[in-house]
Short mmCIF file of C-alpha atoms in Angstrom, two decimals:
data_model
loop_
_atom_site.label_atom_id
_atom_site.label_comp_id
_atom_site.label_asym_id
_atom_site.label_seq_id
_atom_site.Cartn_x
_atom_site.Cartn_y
_atom_site.Cartn_z
CA MET A 1 0.00 0.00 0.00
CA ASP A 2 1.30 3.47 -0.90
CA ILE A 3 1.89 5.79 2.05
CA PRO A 4 1.31 9.52 1.41
CA PRO A 5 4.76 11.15 1.01
CA GLN A 6 3.67 14.20 3.03
CA SER A 7 2.60 12.07 5.98
CA ARG A 8 3.89 13.10 9.41
CA VAL A 9 5.99 10.38 11.01
CA ALA A 10 6.57 8.90 14.46
CA ILE A 11 9.47 6.47 14.69
CA LEU A 12 9.56 3.75 17.35
CA ILE A 13 12.78 1.75 17.87
CA ASP A 14 12.87 -1.38 20.00
CA GLY A 15 16.39 -0.78 21.34
CA SER A 16 17.38 -4.25 22.56
CA ASN A 17 15.87 -5.97 19.53
CA PHE A 18 17.65 -3.58 17.16
CA TYR A 19 20.97 -3.92 19.03
CA LYS A 20 20.79 -7.72 18.86
CA ASN A 21 20.18 -7.67 15.12
CA LEU A 22 23.20 -5.42 14.59
CA GLU A 23 25.31 -7.80 16.69
CA ASN A 24 24.13 -10.77 14.63
CA LEU A 25 25.27 -8.97 11.47
CA GLY A 26 28.77 -8.79 12.93
CA PHE A 27 28.87 -5.08 13.71
CA GLU A 28 30.98 -3.74 16.57
CA ASP A 29 31.17 -0.42 18.45
CA LEU A 30 27.38 -0.24 18.42
CA HIS A 31 27.42 2.70 20.84
CA LEU A 32 28.61 4.76 17.86
CA PHE A 33 25.52 4.02 15.76
CA ASP A 34 24.19 7.23 14.20
CA TYR A 35 20.47 7.05 15.01
CA ASP A 36 19.71 10.50 13.62
CA ARG A 37 21.13 9.73 10.18
CA PHE A 38 19.34 6.39 10.30
CA VAL A 39 16.03 8.16 10.96
CA ASP A 40 16.67 10.59 8.11
CA TYR A 41 17.25 7.59 5.84
CA LEU A 42 13.95 6.00 6.88
CA THR A 43 11.78 9.11 6.85
CA LYS A 44 13.04 10.47 3.50
CA GLY A 45 12.29 14.11 4.24
CA ARG A 46 8.93 13.63 5.94
CA GLU A 47 8.09 15.66 9.03
CA ILE A 48 9.06 13.85 12.24
CA VAL A 49 6.70 14.42 15.16
CA ALA A 50 8.19 11.89 17.61
CA LYS A 51 11.31 9.75 18.02
CA LEU A 52 10.91 7.05 20.66
CA TYR A 53 13.63 4.65 21.81
CA TYR A 54 12.62 1.73 24.06
CA LYS A 55 15.16 0.01 26.30
CA GLY A 56 15.32 -1.94 29.53
CA VAL A 57 17.43 -0.13 32.12
CA ILE A 58 20.48 -2.00 33.41
CA SER A 59 21.25 -1.84 37.14
CA LYS A 60 24.67 -1.91 38.76
CA GLU A 61 25.71 -5.03 40.61
CA VAL A 62 27.97 -4.76 43.64
CA GLY A 63 31.47 -5.93 42.77
CA SER A 64 30.72 -6.39 39.07
CA THR A 65 32.88 -4.22 36.82
CA LYS A 66 31.03 -5.60 33.80
CA SER A 67 27.68 -4.28 35.03
CA GLU A 68 29.28 -0.91 35.84
CA HIS A 69 30.63 -0.70 32.29
CA MET A 70 27.23 -1.65 30.83
CA VAL A 71 25.41 0.95 32.95
CA ALA A 72 27.87 3.70 32.00
CA SER A 73 27.62 2.81 28.30
CA GLN A 74 23.82 2.84 28.41
CA GLN A 75 23.73 6.19 30.21
CA ARG A 76 25.99 7.72 27.56
CA LEU A 77 23.69 6.40 24.83
CA PHE A 78 20.59 7.78 26.56
CA ALA A 79 22.25 11.19 27.02
CA ARG A 80 23.24 11.32 23.35
CA LEU A 81 19.75 10.38 22.18
CA ILE A 82 18.01 12.84 24.51
CA SER A 83 20.26 15.66 23.29
CA SER A 84 19.06 14.86 19.74
CA GLY A 85 15.39 15.05 20.64
CA TRP A 86 14.66 11.41 21.35
CA GLU A 87 12.30 10.30 24.10
CA ILE A 88 13.57 7.30 26.07
CA LYS A 89 10.91 4.79 27.10
CA ARG A 90 12.45 2.72 29.89
CA GLY A 91 11.62 -0.84 30.84
CA ARG A 92 13.02 -3.17 33.48
CA MET A 93 15.84 -5.69 33.24
CA LEU A 94 15.35 -8.76 35.43
CA LYS A 95 17.72 -11.64 36.01
CA ASN A 96 16.59 -15.16 35.29
CA PRO A 97 18.71 -18.23 36.10
CA ARG A 98 20.01 -20.38 33.27
CA ILE A 99 21.57 -23.78 33.87
CA GLU A 100 23.98 -25.31 31.38
CA THR A 101 24.80 -28.98 31.91
CA ALA A 102 27.78 -30.85 30.51
CA ALA A 103 27.72 -34.62 30.80
CA GLY A 104 30.73 -36.75 31.73
CA PHE A 105 33.81 -35.84 33.75
CA PHE A 106 36.73 -33.46 33.30
CA LEU A 107 39.47 -34.79 35.57
CA GLN A 108 40.00 -38.32 36.82
CA GLU A 109 42.67 -40.55 38.34
CA GLY A 110 44.42 -42.69 35.75
CA ARG A 111 43.80 -40.41 32.77
CA SER A 112 46.70 -39.11 30.76
CA GLU A 113 48.20 -35.75 31.71
CA GLU A 114 47.35 -34.45 28.23
CA ALA A 115 43.68 -35.41 28.59
CA MET A 116 43.50 -33.91 32.06
CA GLU A 117 45.04 -30.66 30.87
CA ARG A 118 42.65 -30.46 27.93
CA ASP A 119 39.62 -30.99 30.14
CA ARG A 120 40.89 -28.52 32.72
CA ALA A 121 41.32 -25.91 29.99
CA GLU A 122 37.81 -26.58 28.68
CA LEU A 123 36.24 -26.00 32.08
CA ILE A 124 38.28 -22.86 32.74
CA LEU A 125 37.18 -21.56 29.34
CA ARG A 126 33.58 -22.13 30.36
CA LEU A 127 34.22 -20.17 33.54
CA CYS A 128 35.80 -17.27 31.66
CA ASN A 129 33.00 -17.09 29.10
CA THR A 130 30.20 -17.23 31.67
CA TYR A 131 28.95 -14.16 33.47
CA ARG A 132 29.49 -14.57 37.23
CA PRO A 133 28.90 -18.34 37.27
CA VAL A 134 28.15 -20.63 40.17
CA ILE A 135 29.64 -24.09 39.67
CA VAL A 136 27.94 -27.16 41.09
CA LEU A 137 29.71 -30.51 40.99
CA ASP A 138 27.50 -33.38 42.05
CA GLN A 139 25.26 -30.72 43.61
CA SER A 140 27.79 -30.13 46.41
CA SER A 141 31.35 -28.89 45.86
CA PRO A 142 31.73 -25.12 46.49
CA LEU A 143 33.33 -22.96 43.82
CA ARG A 144 36.40 -22.05 45.88
CA GLN A 145 37.21 -25.74 46.44
CA VAL A 146 36.88 -26.46 42.71
CA LEU A 147 39.20 -23.59 41.83
CA LYS A 148 41.68 -24.74 44.48
CA ILE A 149 41.79 -28.15 42.83
CA TYR A 150 42.48 -26.57 39.43
CA ARG A 151 45.21 -24.32 40.76
CA GLN A 152 46.99 -27.25 42.37
CA GLY A 153 46.47 -29.45 39.32
CA MET A 154 44.99 -32.21 41.49
CA PRO A 155 42.92 -35.00 39.90
CA PHE A 156 39.62 -35.82 41.54
CA VAL A 157 36.99 -38.50 41.31
CA PRO A 158 34.68 -38.48 38.27
CA PHE A 159 31.27 -36.84 38.47
CA ASP A 160 28.17 -37.39 36.42
CA ARG A 161 27.70 -33.87 35.18
CA LEU A 162 28.85 -30.30 35.48
CA GLN A 163 26.27 -27.58 35.95
CA ILE A 164 27.05 -23.95 35.26
CA VAL A 165 24.32 -21.73 36.70
CA THR A 166 24.33 -18.29 35.12
CA SER A 167 22.13 -15.24 35.33
CA VAL A 168 20.51 -14.09 32.09
CA TRP A 169 19.12 -10.58 31.74
CA LYS A 170 15.51 -10.50 30.53
CA GLU A 171 13.79 -7.31 29.42
CA LYS A 172 10.34 -6.68 30.85
CA GLY A 173 7.59 -4.26 29.89
CA ILE A 174 9.02 -2.92 26.64
CA ASP A 175 6.60 -4.66 24.27
CA VAL A 176 3.67 -3.33 26.32
CA LYS A 177 5.01 0.24 26.13
CA ILE A 178 5.49 0.01 22.37
CA ALA A 179 2.01 -1.47 21.85
CA LEU A 180 0.36 1.25 23.95
CA ASP A 181 2.18 3.99 22.03
CA ILE A 182 1.19 2.48 18.66
CA VAL A 183 -2.48 2.53 19.65
CA ASP A 184 -2.17 5.99 21.22
CA PHE A 185 -0.68 7.46 18.04
CA ALA A 186 -3.50 5.90 16.04
CA TYR A 187 -6.25 7.27 18.30
CA SER A 188 -4.73 10.74 18.70
CA GLY A 189 -4.00 11.35 15.03
CA ARG A 190 -0.71 13.06 15.93
CA CYS A 191 0.95 11.36 12.98
CA GLY A 192 -0.04 9.78 9.72
CA THR A 193 2.65 7.09 9.72
CA ILE A 194 4.26 5.00 12.44
CA ILE A 195 7.68 3.61 11.53
CA LEU A 196 8.19 0.52 13.66
CA VAL A 197 11.73 -0.86 14.05
CA SER A 198 11.23 -4.18 15.85
CA ASN A 199 10.96 -7.90 15.16
CA ASP A 200 8.69 -8.58 18.13
CA SER A 201 5.64 -10.47 16.90
CA ASP A 202 3.93 -9.73 20.23
CA LEU A 203 3.16 -6.32 18.75
CA SER A 204 0.78 -7.88 16.21
CA PRO A 205 -2.39 -7.26 18.30
CA ALA A 206 -1.54 -3.56 18.48
CA ILE A 207 -1.19 -3.45 14.69
CA ASP A 208 -4.57 -5.16 14.36
CA LYS A 209 -6.08 -2.55 16.68
CA VAL A 210 -4.80 0.23 14.43
CA GLY A 211 -6.54 -1.52 11.54
CA GLU A 212 -9.82 -1.45 13.49
CA ILE A 213 -9.38 2.25 14.24
CA ASN A 214 -8.72 3.00 10.58
CA LYS A 215 -11.96 1.29 9.52
CA SER A 216 -13.97 3.80 11.52
CA ARG A 217 -12.25 6.81 9.95
CA HIS A 218 -12.26 8.69 6.70
CA GLU A 219 -9.53 7.62 4.30
CA ASN A 220 -7.52 10.82 4.75
CA ARG A 221 -7.33 10.32 8.54
CA ARG A 222 -6.09 6.75 8.61
CA VAL A 223 -2.74 5.89 10.22
CA PHE A 224 -0.25 3.82 8.26
CA ILE A 225 2.36 1.53 9.80
CA GLU A 226 5.73 1.03 8.17
CA TYR A 227 7.64 -2.05 9.30
CA ILE A 228 11.46 -2.02 9.40
CA GLY A 229 13.17 -5.38 9.73
CA PHE A 230 16.34 -7.07 8.52
CA GLN A 231 16.80 -9.35 5.54
CA ASP A 232 18.13 -12.08 7.84
CA ALA A 233 15.79 -11.39 10.78
CA TYR A 234 12.18 -10.32 10.49
CA SER A 235 8.73 -11.04 11.85
CA ILE A 236 6.40 -12.70 9.36
CA SER A 237 3.45 -11.61 11.47
CA LEU A 238 4.45 -7.93 11.29
CA LEU A 239 5.28 -8.22 7.59
CA GLN A 240 1.76 -9.44 6.91
CA ARG A 241 0.03 -6.77 8.98
CA CYS A 242 1.91 -3.54 8.22
CA ASP A 243 1.09 -1.25 5.31
CA ALA A 244 4.68 -0.95 4.07
CA LYS A 245 7.79 -3.03 4.68
CA THR A 246 11.54 -2.50 4.45
CA LEU A 247 14.05 -5.28 5.11
CA LEU A 248 17.48 -3.80 5.65
CA SER A 249 20.71 -5.37 4.43
CA LYS A 250 24.11 -5.13 6.06
CA THR A 251 25.22 -2.83 3.27
CA GLU A 252 22.40 -0.41 4.04
CA ILE A 253 23.23 -0.36 7.75
CA THR A 254 27.01 0.10 7.40
CA PRO A 255 26.97 3.87 6.66
CA PHE A 256 25.46 4.54 10.10
CA LEU A 257 28.44 2.95 11.86
CA ALA A 258 31.48 5.05 11.09
CA SER A 259 34.07 2.53 12.37
CA GLN A 260 32.73 -0.28 10.18
CA GLN A 261 32.53 2.05 7.19
CA ARG A 262 36.25 2.76 7.46
CA ILE A 263 37.04 -0.95 7.68
CA LEU A 264 34.92 -1.83 4.65
#
């Protein structure tokens, strides 16, 4: 469906979803992404009435330098966006436990030194790549005892499985905020087009509601929804429901990340 070129635009970016898609494309230094140029590219000269960025807020953890770095980076991003006229819609970030289980044993009496060293290295690698893990061996051995064994290079009896219990951040409330704003824009008539940058299919009911609102209005007062996804990651549900669709390629995204542009 053709969207009127003079239509006023509100742009809604699902921050975590967008960030993850950029990561999956292999981009780095994502804090340097030029959101304003990106918006200009999407709006193509149309009047912008609102720029909304949705993101779960990260909290500092005592003794965690990684969380401190993440909080500082997010605050810098928010400050940069606000200075450019963006409104930040904040959600919550909650921690959920995740348990990874590896079957078998890593160290054992009678195994070759080479095999023991290889298994020790594999477990240490798991520790290094896991965010603040808690290690459970046979549901009992404390982490400090396990690390003591590794430092001393001591073999120990086999165990049935290794469990690495990690904490995974889960964003809460963002999809609800986006859905409410989509419907609000449709009811209020503040814009003629909503540009939605998200792959969250949970937003489909909100899109359907806009369709119901449009049916009760004159043609020149209807609200269009433009869906922005990625060629390698998109929501079929949103593709089917929105009035216009754009699936971005890596080549199209690259100009908005200056560091990657220099490399390429």
